[in-house]
Coordinates of C-alpha atoms in Angstrom, one line a residue:
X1 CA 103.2 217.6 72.4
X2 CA 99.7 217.4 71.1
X3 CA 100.9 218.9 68.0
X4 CA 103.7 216.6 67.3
X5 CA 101.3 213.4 68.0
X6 CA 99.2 215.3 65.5
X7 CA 101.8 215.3 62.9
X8 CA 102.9 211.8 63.6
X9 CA 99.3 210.5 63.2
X10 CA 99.1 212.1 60.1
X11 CA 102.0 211.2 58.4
X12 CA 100.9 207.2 59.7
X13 CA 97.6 208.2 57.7
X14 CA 99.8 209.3 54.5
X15 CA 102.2 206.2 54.4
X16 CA 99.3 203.8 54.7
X17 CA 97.6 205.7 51.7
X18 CA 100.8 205.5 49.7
X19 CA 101.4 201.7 50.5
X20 CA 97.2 201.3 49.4
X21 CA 98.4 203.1 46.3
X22 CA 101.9 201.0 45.2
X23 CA 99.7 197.7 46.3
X24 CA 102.0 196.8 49.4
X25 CA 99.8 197.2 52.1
X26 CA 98.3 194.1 53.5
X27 CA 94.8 193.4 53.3
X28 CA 92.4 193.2 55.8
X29 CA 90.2 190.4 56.0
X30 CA 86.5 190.4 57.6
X31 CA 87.8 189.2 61.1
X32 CA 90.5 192.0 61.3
X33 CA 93.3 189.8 60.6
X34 CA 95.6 190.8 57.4
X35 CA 96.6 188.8 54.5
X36 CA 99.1 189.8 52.2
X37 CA 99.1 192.7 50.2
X38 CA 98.6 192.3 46.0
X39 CA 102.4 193.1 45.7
X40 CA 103.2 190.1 47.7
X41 CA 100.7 188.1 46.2
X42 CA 101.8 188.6 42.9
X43 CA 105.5 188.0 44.3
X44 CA 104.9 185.2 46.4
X45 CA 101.9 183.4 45.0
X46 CA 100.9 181.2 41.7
X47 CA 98.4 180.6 39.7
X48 CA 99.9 176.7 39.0
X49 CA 102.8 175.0 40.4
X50 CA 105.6 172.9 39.1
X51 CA 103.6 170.0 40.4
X52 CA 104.7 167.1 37.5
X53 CA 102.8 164.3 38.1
X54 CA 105.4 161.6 38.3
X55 CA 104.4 158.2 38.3
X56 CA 105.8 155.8 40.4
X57 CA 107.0 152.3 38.6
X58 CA 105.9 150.1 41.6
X59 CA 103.5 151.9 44.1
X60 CA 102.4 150.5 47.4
X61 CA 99.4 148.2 47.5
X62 CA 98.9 147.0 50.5
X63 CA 97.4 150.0 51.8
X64 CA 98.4 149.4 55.6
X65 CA 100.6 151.7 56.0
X66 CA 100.0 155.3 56.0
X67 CA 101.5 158.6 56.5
X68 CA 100.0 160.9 59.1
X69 CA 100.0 164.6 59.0
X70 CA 99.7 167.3 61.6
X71 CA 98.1 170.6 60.5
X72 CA 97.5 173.7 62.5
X73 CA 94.1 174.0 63.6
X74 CA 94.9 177.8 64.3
X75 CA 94.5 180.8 61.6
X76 CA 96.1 184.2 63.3
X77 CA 99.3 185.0 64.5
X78 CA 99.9 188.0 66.2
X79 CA 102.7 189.7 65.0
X80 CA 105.5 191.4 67.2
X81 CA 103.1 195.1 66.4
X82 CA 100.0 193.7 68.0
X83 CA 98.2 192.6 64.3
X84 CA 97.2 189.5 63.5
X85 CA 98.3 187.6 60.0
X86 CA 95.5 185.8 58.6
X87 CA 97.7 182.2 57.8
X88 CA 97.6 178.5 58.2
X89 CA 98.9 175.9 56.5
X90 CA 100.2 176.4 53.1
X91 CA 98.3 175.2 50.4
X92 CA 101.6 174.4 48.0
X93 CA 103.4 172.8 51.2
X94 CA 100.8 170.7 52.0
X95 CA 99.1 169.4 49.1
X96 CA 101.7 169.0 45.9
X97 CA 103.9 166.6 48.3
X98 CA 100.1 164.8 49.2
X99 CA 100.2 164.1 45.2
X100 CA 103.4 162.3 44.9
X101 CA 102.6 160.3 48.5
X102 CA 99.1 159.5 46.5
X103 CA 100.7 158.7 43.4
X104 CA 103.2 156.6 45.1
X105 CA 100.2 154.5 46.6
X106 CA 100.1 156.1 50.3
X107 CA 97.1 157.3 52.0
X108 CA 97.1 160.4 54.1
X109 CA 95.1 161.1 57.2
X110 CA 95.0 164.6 58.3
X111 CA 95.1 165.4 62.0
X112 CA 95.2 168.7 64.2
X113 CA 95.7 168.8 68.1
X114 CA 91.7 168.8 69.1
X115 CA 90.2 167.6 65.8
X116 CA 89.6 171.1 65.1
X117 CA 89.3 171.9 61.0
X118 CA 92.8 172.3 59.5
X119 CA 93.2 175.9 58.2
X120 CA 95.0 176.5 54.9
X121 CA 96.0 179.8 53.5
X122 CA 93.3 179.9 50.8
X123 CA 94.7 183.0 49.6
X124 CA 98.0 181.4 48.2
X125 CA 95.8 178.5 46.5
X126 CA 96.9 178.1 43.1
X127 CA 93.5 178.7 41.7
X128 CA 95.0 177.3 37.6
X129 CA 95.8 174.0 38.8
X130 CA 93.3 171.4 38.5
X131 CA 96.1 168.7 40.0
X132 CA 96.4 170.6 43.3
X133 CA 92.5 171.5 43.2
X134 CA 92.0 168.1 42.8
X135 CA 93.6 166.6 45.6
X136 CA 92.1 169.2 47.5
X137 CA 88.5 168.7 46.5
X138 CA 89.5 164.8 47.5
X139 CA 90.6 165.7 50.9
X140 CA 87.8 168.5 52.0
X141 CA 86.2 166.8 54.5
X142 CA 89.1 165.5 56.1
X143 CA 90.5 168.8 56.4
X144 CA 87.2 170.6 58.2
X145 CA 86.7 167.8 60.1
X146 CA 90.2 166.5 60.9
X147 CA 91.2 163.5 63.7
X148 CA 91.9 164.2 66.9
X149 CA 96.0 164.0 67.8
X150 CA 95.5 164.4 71.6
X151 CA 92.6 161.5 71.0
X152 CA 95.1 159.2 69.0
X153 CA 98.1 160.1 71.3
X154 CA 96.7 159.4 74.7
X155 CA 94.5 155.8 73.3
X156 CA 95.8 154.5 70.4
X157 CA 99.7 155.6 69.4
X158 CA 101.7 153.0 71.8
X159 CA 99.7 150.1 70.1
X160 CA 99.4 151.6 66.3
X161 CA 101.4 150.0 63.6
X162 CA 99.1 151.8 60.7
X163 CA 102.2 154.6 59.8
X164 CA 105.0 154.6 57.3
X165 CA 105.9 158.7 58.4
X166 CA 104.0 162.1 59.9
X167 CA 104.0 165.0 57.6
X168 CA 103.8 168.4 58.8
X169 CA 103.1 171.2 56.4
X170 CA 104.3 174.3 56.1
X171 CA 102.9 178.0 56.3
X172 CA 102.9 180.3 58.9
X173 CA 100.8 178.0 60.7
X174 CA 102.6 175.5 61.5
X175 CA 104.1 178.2 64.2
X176 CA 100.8 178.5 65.9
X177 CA 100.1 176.1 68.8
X178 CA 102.9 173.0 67.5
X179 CA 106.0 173.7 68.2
X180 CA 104.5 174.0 72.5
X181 CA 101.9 171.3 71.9
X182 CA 102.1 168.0 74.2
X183 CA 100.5 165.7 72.1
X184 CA 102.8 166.5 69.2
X185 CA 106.3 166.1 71.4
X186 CA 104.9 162.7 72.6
X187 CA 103.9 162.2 68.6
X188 CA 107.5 162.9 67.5
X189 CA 109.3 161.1 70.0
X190 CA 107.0 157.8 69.4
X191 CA 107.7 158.3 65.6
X192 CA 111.4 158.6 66.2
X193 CA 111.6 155.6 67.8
X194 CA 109.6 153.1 66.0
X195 CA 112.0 154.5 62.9
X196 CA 109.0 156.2 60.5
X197 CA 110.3 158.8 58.0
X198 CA 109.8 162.5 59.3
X199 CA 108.6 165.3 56.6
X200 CA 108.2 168.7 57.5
X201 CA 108.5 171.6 54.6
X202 CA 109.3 175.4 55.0
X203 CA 108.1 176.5 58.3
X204 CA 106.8 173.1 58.9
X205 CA 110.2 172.3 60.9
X206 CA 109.3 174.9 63.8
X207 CA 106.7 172.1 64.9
X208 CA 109.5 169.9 65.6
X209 CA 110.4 172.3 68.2
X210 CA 107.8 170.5 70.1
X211 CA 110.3 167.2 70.3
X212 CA 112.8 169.5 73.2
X213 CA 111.9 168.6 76.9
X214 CA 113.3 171.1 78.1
X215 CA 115.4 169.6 80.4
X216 CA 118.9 170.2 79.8
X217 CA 119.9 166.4 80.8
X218 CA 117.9 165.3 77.5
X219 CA 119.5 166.5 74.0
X220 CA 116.9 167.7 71.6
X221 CA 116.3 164.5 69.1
X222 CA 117.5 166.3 66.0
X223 CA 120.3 167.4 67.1
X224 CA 123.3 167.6 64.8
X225 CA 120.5 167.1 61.9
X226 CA 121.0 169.3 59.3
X227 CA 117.6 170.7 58.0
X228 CA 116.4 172.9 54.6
X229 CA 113.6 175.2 56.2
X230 CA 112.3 178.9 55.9
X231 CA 115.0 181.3 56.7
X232 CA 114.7 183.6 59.5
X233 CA 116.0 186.4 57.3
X234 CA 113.7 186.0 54.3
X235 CA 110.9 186.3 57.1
X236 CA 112.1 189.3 58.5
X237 CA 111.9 191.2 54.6
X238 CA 108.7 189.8 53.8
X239 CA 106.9 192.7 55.8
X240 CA 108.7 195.4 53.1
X241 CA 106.2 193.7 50.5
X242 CA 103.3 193.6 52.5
X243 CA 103.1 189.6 52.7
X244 CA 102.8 190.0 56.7
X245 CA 101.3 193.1 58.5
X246 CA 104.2 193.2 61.1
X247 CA 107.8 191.3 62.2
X248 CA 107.8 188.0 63.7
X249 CA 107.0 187.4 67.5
X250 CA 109.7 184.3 67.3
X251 CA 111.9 183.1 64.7
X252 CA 112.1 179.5 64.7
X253 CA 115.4 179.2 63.0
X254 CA 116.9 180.5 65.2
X255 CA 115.5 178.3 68.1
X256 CA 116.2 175.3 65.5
X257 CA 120.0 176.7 65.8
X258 CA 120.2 176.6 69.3
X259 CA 119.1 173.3 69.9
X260 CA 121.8 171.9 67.8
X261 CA 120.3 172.1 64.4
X262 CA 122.2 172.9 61.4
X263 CA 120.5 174.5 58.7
X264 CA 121.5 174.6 54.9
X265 CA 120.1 177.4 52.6
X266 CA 120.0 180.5 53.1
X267 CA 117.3 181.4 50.8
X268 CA 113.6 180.6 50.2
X269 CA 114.4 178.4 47.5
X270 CA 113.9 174.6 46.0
X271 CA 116.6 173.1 48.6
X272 CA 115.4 169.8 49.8
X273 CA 117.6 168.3 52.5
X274 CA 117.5 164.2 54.0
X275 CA 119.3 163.6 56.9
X276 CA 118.9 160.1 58.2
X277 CA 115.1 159.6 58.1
X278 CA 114.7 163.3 58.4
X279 CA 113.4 164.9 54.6
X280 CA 112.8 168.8 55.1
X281 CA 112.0 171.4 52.5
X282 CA 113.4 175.2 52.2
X283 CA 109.8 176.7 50.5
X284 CA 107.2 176.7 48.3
X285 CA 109.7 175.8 45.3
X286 CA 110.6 172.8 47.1
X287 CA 107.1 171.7 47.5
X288 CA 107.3 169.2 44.3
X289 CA 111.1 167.7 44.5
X290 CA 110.3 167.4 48.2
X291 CA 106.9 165.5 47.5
X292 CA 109.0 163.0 45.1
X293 CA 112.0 162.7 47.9
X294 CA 109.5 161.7 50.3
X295 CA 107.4 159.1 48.4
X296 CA 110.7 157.7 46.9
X297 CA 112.7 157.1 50.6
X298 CA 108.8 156.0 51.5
X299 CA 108.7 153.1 48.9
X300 CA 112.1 152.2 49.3
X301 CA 111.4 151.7 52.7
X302 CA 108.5 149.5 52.4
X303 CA 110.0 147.2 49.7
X304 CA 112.7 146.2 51.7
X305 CA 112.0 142.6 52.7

C-alpha cells in the first residue's frame, strides 16, 4: 500500500515537472492562488485588441444618464480539486465595451456588492494597447475604491432615474459572489422594469442568475431570452492548457439552460447576441462589436423623443 502511494506521489511529482517544462502548468501566484500557465497565456491572452475606436456621429450630451456596472469584488475561485484560480474581472470584457460607451458620450460608474475594490485579471491586460491602458488609467480610482451596490440598492435605487443600462463584465469573476447576491437580484429586477438596456459579456451572464427567486411560482425574468455567453464546454478544456488549475465547481450555462435560457454559440468566439433589451457577448473576441452594439441600441434609445 505504502509503496503504491509512493509510486503515485512520484509520478504526480514527474507530470507536474513535465507540464513546468512544455509551459502548461499554471502559475502560482504569491497568495497560493494560480493564474494561467504561459501556454494559455500565449493562447488566450493579447498584447492589443481589435479595439477600433469608432466615433459616434451624434453622442449623448446631456450627461444624465449613465450606465452602471457591477464588478466582482472577489479574486479566487476554488476550483472543483480544492485550488484556487487567481481571476476577476476581465480586463478585455470590461474595458474595450467602456470605450465605445465613452465614445458614445456615456459615463460609467463602477460598483461592487460592499464597495469593495473591483478585481481585474491583470494578467490578461493587454499591456500594447494604449486605448485600453488609457481608459484604465482614467478609471483607477473608481475601480479600488468602487460604490457600494447594497448602499445604492437599499437607499437610493426605487427613487434613481440617473441610468440608461447596468453592465456586467465578464471573467471568471463575475461567478464569484453575483449570481447568489441580494442586492444584485433586487438590481436586476428594478432594471428590468424601469426598461434600461442589460449588458453582460462572456461569463458576465452567470450574474444574472442572481434575477431567479427561487420560487417555482415566479419564472426566471430571462426566460425564453436567447443569450451569446462563455460555453460550458470551452471551460471544461481550458484546464488541458493550463488557463485554470482545476475543473469548474458550477457551470453556469448550464444553470442559464435550465431556467429557460437559450443559448447561441457554441464556441468562445465574436458572437454578439440582442434579445429585446438584452445585448450579451460570447468572449473576449466579442469585446469590441459588443462595446459598439451596446452604445449604438444606447443612443438610439435616448434620441428617441
Amino acid at each position: 500500500m505504502d509503496c503504491w502511494f509512493d509510486v503515485e506521489n512520484t509520478a504526480q511529482k514527474f507530470l507536474v515537472m513535465i507540464k513546468k517544462l512544455l509551459g502548461i502548468a499554471p502559475q502560482p501566484t504569491e497568495d497560493g492562488a494560480y493564474c494561467p500557465s504561459k501556454l494559455a497565456l500565449k493562447l488566450a491572452t493579447s498584447s492589443k485588441t481589435d479595439y477600433d475606436g469608432t466615433t459616434y456621429p451624434n453622442p449623448y450630451k446631456e450627461g444624465k444618464l449613465k450606465v452602471l456596472m457591477v464588478c466582482t469584488e472577489e479574486k479566487h475561485m476554488t476550483m472543483a480539486n480544492g485550488k484556487k484560480f487567481f481571476t476577476g474581472n476581465h480586463p478585455v470584457e470590461m474595458l474595450v465595451p467602456m470605450l465605445h460607451l465613452k465614445n458614445a458620450g456615456f459615463k460609467i460608474d463602477i460598483f461592487t456588492p460592499t464597495g469593495a475594490s473591483a478585481k481585474i485579471e491583470m494578467w490578461a491586460m493587454p499591456k500594447e494597447d494604449e486605448n485600453v491602458k488609457s481608459i484604465y488609467s482614467e478609471y483607477k480610482a473608481e475601480f479600488e475604491q468602487s460604490k457600494s451596490l447594497s448602499a445604492f440598492v437599499n437607499n437610493t435605487m426605487l427613487e434613481s432615474n440617473d441610468y440608461i443600462a447596468v453592465f456586467i463584465p465578464g471573467g471568471h469573476g463575475a461567478m464569484l459572489g453575483l449570481p447568489e447576491n441580494s442586492d444584485l437580484n433586487k438590481l436586476v429586477h428594478w432594471s428590468h422594469q424601469k426598461g434600461l438596456f442589460m449588458l453582460a459579456i462572456c461569463h458576465g451572464p452567470a450574474a444574472l442568475l442572481a434575477a431567479d427567486s427561487n420560487d417555482i411560482k415566479k419564472a426566471f425574468i430571462y426566460k425564453g431570452y436567447e443569450m451569446a455567453v462563455f460555453p460550458d464546454s470551452v471551460d471544461k478544456q481550458t484546464p488541458l492548457i493550463g488557463y485554470m488549475p482545476g475543473h469548474m465547481p458550477w457551470k453556469f450555462g448550464e444553470k442559464l439552460k435550465a431556467l429557460g435560457v437559450t443559448i447561441i454559440n457554441k464556441k468562445a468566439d465574436d458572437t454578439c447576441h440582442m434579445d429585446r433589451k438584452l445585448i450579451t457577448g460570447a468572449s473576449p473576441k466579442a469585446a469590441n462589436n459588443f462595446g459598439k452594439l451596446a452604445a449604438t441600441k444606447l443612443l438610439e434609445m435616448v434620441s428617441q423623443p
